[in-house]
CSV table of C-alpha atoms and ligand atoms in Angstrom, one decimal:
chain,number,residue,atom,x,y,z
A,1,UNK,CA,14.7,-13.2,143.3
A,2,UNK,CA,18.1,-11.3,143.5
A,3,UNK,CA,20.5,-13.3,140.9
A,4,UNK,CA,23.6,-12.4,139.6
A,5,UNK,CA,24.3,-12.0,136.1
A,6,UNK,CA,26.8,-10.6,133.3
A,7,UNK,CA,25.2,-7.8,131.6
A,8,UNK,CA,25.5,-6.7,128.1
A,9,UNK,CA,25.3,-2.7,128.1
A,10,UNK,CA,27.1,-1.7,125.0
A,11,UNK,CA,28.2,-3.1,122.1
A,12,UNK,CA,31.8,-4.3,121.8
A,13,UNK,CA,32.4,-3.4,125.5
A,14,UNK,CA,32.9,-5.6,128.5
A,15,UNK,CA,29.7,-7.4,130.0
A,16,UNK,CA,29.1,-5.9,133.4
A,17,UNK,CA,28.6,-7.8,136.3
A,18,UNK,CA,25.6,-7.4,138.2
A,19,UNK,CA,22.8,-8.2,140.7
A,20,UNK,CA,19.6,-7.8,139.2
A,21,UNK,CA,15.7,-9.4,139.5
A,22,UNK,CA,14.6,-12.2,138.0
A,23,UNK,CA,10.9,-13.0,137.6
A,24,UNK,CA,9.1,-15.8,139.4
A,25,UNK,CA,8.5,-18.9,136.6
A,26,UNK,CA,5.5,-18.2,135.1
A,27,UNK,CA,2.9,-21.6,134.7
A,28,UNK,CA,4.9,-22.7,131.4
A,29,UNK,CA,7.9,-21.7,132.6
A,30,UNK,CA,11.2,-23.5,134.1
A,31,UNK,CA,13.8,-22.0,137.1
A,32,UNK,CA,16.8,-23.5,136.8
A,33,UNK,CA,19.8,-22.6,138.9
A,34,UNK,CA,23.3,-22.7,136.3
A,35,UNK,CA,26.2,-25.0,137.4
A,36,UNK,CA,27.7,-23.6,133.9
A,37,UNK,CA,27.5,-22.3,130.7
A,38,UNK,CA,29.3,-22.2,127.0
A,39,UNK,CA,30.4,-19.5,125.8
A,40,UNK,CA,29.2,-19.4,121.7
A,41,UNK,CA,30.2,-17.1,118.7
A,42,UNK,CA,26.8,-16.4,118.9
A,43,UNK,CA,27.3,-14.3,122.0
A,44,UNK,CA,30.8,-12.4,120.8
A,45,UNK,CA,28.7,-11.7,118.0
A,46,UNK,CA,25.4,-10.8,119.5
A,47,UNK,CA,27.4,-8.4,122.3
A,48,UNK,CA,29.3,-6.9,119.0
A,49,UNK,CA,25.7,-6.3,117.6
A,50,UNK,CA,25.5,-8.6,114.1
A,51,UNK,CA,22.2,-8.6,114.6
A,52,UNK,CA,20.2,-5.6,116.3
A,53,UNK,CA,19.4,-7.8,119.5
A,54,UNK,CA,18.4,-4.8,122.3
A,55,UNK,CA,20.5,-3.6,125.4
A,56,UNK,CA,21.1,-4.1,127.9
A,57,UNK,CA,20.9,-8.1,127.8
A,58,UNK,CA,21.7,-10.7,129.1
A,59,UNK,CA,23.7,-13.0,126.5
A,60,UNK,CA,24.6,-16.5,127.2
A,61,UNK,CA,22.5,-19.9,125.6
A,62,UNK,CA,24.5,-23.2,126.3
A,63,UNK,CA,23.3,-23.3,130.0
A,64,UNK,CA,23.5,-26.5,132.2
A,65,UNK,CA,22.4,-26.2,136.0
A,66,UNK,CA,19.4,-28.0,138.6
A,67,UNK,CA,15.7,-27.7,137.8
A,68,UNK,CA,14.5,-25.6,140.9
A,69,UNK,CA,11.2,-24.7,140.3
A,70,UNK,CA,8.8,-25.7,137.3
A,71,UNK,CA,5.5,-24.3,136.3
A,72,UNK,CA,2.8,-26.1,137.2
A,73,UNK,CA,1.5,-26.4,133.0
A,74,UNK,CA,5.1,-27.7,133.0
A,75,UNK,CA,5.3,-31.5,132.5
A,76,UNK,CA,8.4,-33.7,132.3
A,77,UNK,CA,10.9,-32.0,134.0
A,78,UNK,CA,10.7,-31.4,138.3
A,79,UNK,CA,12.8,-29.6,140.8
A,80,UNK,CA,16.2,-31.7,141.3
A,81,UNK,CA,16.5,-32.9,137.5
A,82,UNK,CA,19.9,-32.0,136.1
A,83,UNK,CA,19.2,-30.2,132.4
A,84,UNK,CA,20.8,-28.7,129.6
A,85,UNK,CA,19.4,-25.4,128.5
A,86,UNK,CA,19.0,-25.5,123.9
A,87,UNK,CA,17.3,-23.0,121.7
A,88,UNK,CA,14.2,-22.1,121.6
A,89,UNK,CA,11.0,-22.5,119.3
A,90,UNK,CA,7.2,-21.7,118.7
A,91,UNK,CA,6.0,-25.2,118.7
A,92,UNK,CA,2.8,-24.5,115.8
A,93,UNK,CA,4.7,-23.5,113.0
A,94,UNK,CA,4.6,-25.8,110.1
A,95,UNK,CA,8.8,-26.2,110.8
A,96,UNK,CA,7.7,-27.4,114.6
A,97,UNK,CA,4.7,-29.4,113.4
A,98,UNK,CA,7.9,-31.0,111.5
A,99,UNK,CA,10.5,-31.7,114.2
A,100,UNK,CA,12.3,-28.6,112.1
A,101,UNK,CA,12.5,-26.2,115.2
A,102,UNK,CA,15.7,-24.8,113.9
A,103,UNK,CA,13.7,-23.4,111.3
A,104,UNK,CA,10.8,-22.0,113.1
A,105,UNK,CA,8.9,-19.6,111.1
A,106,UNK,CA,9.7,-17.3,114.8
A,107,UNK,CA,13.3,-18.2,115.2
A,108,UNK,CA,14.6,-14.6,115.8
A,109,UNK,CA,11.1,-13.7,118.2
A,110,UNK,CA,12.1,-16.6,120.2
A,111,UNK,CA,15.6,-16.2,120.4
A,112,UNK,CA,17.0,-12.9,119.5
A,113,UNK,CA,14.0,-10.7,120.9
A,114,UNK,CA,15.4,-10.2,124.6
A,115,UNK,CA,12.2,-10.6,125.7
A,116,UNK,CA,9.4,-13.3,126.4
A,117,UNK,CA,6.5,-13.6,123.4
A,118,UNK,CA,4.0,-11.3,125.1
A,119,UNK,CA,6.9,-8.3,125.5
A,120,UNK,CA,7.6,-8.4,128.9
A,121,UNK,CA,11.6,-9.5,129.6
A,122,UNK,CA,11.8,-11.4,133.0
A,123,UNK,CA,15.1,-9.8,134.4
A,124,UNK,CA,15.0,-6.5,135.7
A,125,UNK,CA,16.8,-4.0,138.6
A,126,UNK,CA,15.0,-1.4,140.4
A,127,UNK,CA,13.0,0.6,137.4
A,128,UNK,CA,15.4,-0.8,134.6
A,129,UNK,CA,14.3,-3.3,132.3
A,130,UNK,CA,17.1,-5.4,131.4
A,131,UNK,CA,16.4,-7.6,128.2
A,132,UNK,CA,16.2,-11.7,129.1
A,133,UNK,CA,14.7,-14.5,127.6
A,134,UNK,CA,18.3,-14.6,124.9
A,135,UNK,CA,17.6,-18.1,123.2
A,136,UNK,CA,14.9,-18.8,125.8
A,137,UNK,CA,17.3,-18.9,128.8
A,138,UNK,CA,19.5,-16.1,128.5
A,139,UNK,CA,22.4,-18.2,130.8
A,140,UNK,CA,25.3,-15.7,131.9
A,141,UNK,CA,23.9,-15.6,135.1
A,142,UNK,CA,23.6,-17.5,138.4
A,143,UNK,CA,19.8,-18.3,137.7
A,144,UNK,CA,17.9,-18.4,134.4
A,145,UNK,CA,14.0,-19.2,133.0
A,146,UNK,CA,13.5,-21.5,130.3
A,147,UNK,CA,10.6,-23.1,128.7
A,148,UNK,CA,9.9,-27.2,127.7
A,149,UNK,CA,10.6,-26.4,124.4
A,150,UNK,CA,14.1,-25.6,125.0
A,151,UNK,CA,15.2,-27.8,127.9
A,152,UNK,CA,16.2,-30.8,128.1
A,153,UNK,CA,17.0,-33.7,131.2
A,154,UNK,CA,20.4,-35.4,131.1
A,155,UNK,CA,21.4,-38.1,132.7
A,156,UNK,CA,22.6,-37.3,136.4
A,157,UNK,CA,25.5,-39.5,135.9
A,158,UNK,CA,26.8,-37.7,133.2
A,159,UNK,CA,29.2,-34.7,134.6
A,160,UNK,CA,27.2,-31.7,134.1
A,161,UNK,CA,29.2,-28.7,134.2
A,162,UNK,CA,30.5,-30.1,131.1
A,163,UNK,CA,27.8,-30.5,128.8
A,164,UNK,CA,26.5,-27.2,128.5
A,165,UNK,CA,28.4,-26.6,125.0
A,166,UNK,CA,26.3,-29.5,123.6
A,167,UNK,CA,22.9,-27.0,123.4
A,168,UNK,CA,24.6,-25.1,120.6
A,169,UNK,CA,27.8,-25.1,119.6
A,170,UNK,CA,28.2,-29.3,119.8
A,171,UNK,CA,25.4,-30.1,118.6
A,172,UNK,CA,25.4,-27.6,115.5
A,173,UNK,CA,28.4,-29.3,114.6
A,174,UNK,CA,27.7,-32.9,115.0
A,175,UNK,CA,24.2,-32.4,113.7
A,176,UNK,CA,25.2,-31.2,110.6
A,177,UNK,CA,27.3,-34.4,109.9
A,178,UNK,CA,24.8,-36.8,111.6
A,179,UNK,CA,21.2,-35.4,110.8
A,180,UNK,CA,21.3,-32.3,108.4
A,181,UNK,CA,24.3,-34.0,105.7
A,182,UNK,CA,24.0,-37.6,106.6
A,183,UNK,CA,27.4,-38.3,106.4
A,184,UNK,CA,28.1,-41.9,106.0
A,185,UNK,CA,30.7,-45.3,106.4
A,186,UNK,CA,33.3,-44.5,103.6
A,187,UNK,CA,32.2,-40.9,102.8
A,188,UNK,CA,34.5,-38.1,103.1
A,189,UNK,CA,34.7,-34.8,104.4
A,190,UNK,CA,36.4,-31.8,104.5
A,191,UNK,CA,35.7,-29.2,107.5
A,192,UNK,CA,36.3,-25.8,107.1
A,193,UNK,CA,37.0,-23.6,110.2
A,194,UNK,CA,38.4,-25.9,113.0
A,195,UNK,CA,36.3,-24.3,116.1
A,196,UNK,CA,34.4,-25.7,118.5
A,197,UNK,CA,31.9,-26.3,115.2
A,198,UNK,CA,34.0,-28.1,113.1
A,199,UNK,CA,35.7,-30.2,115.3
A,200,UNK,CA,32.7,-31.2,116.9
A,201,UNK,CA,32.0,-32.2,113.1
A,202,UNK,CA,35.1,-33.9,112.8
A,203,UNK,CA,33.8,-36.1,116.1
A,204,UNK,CA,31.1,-37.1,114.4
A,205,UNK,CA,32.8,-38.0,111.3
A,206,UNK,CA,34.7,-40.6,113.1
A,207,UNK,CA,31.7,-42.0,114.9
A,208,UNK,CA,29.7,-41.8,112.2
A,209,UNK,CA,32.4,-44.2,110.0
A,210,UNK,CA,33.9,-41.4,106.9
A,211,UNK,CA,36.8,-43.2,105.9
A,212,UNK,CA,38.4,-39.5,104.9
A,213,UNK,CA,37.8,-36.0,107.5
A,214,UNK,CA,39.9,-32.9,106.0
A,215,UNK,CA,40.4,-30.1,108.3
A,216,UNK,CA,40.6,-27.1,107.0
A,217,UNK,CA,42.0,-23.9,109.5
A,218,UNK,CA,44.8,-21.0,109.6
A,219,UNK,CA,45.7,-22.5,113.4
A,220,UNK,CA,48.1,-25.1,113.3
A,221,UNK,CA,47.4,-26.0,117.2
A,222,UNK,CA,43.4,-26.4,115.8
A,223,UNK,CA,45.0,-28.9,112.9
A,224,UNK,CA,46.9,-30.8,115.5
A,225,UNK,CA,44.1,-31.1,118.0
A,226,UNK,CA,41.7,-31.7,114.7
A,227,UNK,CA,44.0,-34.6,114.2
A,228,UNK,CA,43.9,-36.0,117.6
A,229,UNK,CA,40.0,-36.0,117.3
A,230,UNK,CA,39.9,-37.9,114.1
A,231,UNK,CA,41.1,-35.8,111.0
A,232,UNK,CA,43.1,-37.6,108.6
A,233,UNK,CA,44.2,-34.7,107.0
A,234,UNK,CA,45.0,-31.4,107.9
A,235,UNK,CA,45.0,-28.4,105.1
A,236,UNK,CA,47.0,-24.7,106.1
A,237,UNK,CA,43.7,-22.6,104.8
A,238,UNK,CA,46.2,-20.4,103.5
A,239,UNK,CA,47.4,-23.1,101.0
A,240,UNK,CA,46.7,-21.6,97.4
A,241,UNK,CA,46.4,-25.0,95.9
A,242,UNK,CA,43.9,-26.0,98.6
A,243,UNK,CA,40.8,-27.3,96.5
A,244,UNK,CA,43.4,-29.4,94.7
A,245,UNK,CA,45.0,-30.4,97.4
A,246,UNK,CA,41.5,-31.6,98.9
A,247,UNK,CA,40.5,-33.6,95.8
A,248,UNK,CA,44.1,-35.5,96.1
A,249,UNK,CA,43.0,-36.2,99.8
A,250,UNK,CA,39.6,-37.3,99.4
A,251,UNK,CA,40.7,-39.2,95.4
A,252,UNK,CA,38.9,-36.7,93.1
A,253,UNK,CA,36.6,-34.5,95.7
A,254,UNK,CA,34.8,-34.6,99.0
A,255,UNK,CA,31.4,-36.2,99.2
A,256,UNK,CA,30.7,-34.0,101.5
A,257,UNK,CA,32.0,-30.4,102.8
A,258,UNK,CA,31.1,-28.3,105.5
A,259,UNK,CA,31.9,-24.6,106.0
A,260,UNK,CA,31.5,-22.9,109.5
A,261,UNK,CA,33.0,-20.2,108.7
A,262,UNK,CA,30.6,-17.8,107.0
A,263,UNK,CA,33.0,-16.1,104.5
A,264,UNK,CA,32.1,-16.3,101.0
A,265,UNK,CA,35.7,-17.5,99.7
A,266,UNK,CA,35.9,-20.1,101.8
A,267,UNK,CA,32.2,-21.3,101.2
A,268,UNK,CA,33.4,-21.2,97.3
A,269,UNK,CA,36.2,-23.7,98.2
A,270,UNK,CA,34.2,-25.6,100.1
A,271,UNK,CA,31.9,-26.4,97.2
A,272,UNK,CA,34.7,-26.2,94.7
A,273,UNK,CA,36.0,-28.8,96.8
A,274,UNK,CA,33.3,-31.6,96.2
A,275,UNK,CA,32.7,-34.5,94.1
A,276,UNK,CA,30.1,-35.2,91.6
A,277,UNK,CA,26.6,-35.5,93.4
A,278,UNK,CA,28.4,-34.0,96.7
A,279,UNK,CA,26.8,-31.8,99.3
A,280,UNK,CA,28.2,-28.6,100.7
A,281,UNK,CA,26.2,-27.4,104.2
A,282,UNK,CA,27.5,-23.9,106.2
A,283,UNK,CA,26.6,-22.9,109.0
A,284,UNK,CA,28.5,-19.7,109.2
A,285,UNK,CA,26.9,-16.7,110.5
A,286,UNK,CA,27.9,-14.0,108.4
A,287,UNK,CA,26.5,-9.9,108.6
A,288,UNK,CA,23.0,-9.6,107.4
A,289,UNK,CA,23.0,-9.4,103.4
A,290,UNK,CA,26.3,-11.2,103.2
A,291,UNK,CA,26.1,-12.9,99.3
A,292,UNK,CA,28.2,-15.5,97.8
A,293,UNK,CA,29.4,-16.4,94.3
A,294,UNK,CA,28.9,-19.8,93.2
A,295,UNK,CA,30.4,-21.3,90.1
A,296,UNK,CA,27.1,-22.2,88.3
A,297,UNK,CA,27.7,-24.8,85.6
A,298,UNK,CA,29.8,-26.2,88.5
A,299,UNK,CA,27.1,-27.0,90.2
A,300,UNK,CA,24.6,-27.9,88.1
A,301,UNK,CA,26.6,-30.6,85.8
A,302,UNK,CA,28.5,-32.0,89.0
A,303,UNK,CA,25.3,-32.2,90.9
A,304,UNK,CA,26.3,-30.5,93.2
A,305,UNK,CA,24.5,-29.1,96.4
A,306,UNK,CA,24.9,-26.4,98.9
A,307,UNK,CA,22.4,-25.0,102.0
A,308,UNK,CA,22.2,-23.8,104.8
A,309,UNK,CA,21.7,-25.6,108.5
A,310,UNK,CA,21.0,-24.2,111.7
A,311,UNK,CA,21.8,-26.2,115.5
A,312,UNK,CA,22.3,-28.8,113.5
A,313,UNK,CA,19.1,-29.9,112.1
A,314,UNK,CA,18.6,-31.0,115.8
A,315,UNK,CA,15.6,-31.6,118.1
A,316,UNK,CA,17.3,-31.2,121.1
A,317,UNK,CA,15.5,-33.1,123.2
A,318,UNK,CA,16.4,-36.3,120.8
A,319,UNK,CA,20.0,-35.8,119.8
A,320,UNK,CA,21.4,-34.1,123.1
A,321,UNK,CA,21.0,-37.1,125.0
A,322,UNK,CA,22.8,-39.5,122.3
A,323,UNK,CA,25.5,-37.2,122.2
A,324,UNK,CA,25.8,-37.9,125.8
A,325,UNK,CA,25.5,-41.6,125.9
A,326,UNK,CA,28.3,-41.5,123.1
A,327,UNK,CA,30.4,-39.7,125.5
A,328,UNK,CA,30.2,-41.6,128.3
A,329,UNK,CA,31.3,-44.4,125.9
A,330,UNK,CA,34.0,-42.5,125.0
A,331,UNK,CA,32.7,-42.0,121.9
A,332,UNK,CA,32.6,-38.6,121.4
A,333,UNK,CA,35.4,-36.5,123.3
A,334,UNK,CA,34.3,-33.3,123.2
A,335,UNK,CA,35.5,-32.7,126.8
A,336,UNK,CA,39.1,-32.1,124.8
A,337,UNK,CA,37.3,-28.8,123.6
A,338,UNK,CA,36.7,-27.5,126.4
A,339,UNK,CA,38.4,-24.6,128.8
A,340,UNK,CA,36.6,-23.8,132.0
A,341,UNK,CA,36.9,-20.4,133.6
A,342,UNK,CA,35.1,-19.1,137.1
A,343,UNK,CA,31.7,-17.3,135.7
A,344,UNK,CA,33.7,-13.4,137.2
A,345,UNK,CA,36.2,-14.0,134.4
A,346,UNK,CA,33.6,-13.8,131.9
A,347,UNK,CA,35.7,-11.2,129.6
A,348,UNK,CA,38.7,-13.0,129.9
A,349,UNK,CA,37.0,-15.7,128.6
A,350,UNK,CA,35.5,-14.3,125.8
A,351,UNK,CA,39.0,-12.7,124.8
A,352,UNK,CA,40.6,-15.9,124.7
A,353,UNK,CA,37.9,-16.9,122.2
A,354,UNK,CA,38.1,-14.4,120.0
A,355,UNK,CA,41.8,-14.5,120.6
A,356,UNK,CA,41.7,-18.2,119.2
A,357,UNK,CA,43.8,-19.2,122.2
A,358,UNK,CA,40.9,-21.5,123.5
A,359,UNK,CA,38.4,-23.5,121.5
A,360,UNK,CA,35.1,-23.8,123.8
A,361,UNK,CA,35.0,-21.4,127.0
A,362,UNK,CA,33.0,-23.0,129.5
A,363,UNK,CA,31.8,-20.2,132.6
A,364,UNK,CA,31.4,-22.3,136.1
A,365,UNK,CA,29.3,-20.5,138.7
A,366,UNK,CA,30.6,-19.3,141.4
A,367,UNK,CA,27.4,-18.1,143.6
A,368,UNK,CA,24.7,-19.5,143.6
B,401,ZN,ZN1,7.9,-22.7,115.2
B,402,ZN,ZN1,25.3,-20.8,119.8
């Protein structure tokens, strides 16, 4: 079928809008027709070529849309169901065998290839091959393939050209705090890097009962809104006395501290920053080979602890749903993030991320 999509043909350049092919599902595979899509650092970054993902692509992996078409090996999802489009996984590895998917022993082959498992990419124009299949959905586009490992049905109540952003960028936030940190009644945090990450952390903080949430940014609009959406402090990052100053906040240190971020001077503070027996999580994605400096007998007389975490430590199909139900509670705001843009204004929304002017594009189609 003809759909239309933004296309990635060079790095740092504009994506091209386009009509191109897209495959017929295959048996284990899912059409689904976009009502909207996040727009993730993931993409800037991917389009900017961190990684050496192929072109041209197309980028895009926080879709939501209508379930047109399943396969028939598909099972729990049919044509009408509303979904949210997640990343994907293998399903065998030993991480998948352990509701890990995140760290699937085939996390780059299933999300950062540009093309399906067997090789083949299922978007294509005339003779070109155009590379799909970008975290298993591959969403800046009017229609996009998906698998069962990476989808997930929402409730058709809920409004869903707004809950796209909870497939990546939400819930790495909120997952960190809720599943991969266990952040507790009466613990602290501080957040560093007030983006559509870490204030999604600092929502979960507040549901999820810490007494103390630090922000931590260089954007004094992100402070105020990271105020409004639960932070009881707010720290310019530019502040030289800024580990002490979070130790006064939190009375002698953070029990917990998340970087998102990626930059190995703030990751320093962010574990500098902790108590005795606290735990530091990032989920920063810095260039390939990137290396940070830890103070040692810092760590290892305090207790400390520092790792890594990726979407969140989240099975999707489990926490994307709660996330929901706590927002239609009015739980969990993340609706306040959120800029919407018609999909043909792709590039102007991207800008205005990486402008820091808005917080968490969100494309709407406008064809369908
Ligand atoms: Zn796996
Ligand atoms: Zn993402």
């Amino acid at each position: 079928m003809r759909i239309q999509a933004a296309v990635t043909r060079a790095r740092a350049a504009p994506m091209s809008l386009e009509m191109v092919d897209l495959a017929e599902p295959r048996d284990d595979e899912i059409l689904v027709r976009l009502v909207a899509t996040g727009v993730c650092h993931t993409d800037l970054a991917m389009r900017d070529q961190a990684f050496p993902v192929p072109q041209p692509i197309v980028l895009g992996h926080e879709g939501a849309g209508i379930v047109v078409k399943a396969g028939r090996f598909v099972s729990g999802v049919s044509p009408g169901d509303h979904v949210v489009m997640s990343y994907n996984s293998c399903g065998h590895c030993p991480s998948c065998r352990d509701d890990e998917a995140g760290y699937c022993h085939d996390f780059f082959g299933y999300n950062f290839a540009g093309l399906r498992p067997d090789g083949t990419s299922p978007i294509s124009n005339g003779g070109e091959v155009i590379h799909g299949n970008f975290f298993g959905q591959s969403s800046f586009a009017s229609y996009a393939l998906c698998h069962p490992r990476n989808v997930v049905k929402v409730r058709k109540d809920a409004p869903l050209h707004l809950l796209g952003p909870l497939a990546c960028g939400v819930q790495t936030g909120a997952g960190a705090i809720i599943n991969a940190l266990k952040v507790g009644v009466g613990d602290s945090l501080a957040v560093f890097g007030a983006g559509s990450v870490g204030l999604s952390a600092v929502l979960a903080a507040k549901v999820v009962g810490a007494t103390t949430v630090v922000a931590v940014d260089l954007n004094p609009e992100r402070l105020a809104l990271a105020r409004e959406l639960g932070a009881t402090h707010t720290i310019d990052g530019v502040d030289p006395d800024l580990v002490a100053r979070v130790a006064e906040a939190t009375g002698g240190g953070a029990t917990f501290s998340f970087d998102t971020t990626g930059a190995p001077a703030v990751i320093r503070k962010a574990v500098d920053s902790l108590a005795l027996r606290g735990e530091c999580g990032t989920v920063g994605a810095a260039p390939l080979g990137t290396e940070v400096t830890l103070d040692l007998m810092g760590l290892m007389t305090a207790g400390r602890k520092f790792r890594g975490i990726v979407e969140g430590d989240a099975t999707p199909q489990v926490f994307i749903p709660v996330l929901i139900e706590l927002f239609m509670q009015g739980r969990f705001p993340f609706d306040k993030l959120v800029t919407f843009y018609p999909f043909d204004r792709i590039n102007d929304a991207l800008r205005d991320s990486e402008a820091g002017k808005v917080v968490k594009p969100v494309l709407r189609m406008t064809v369908s």
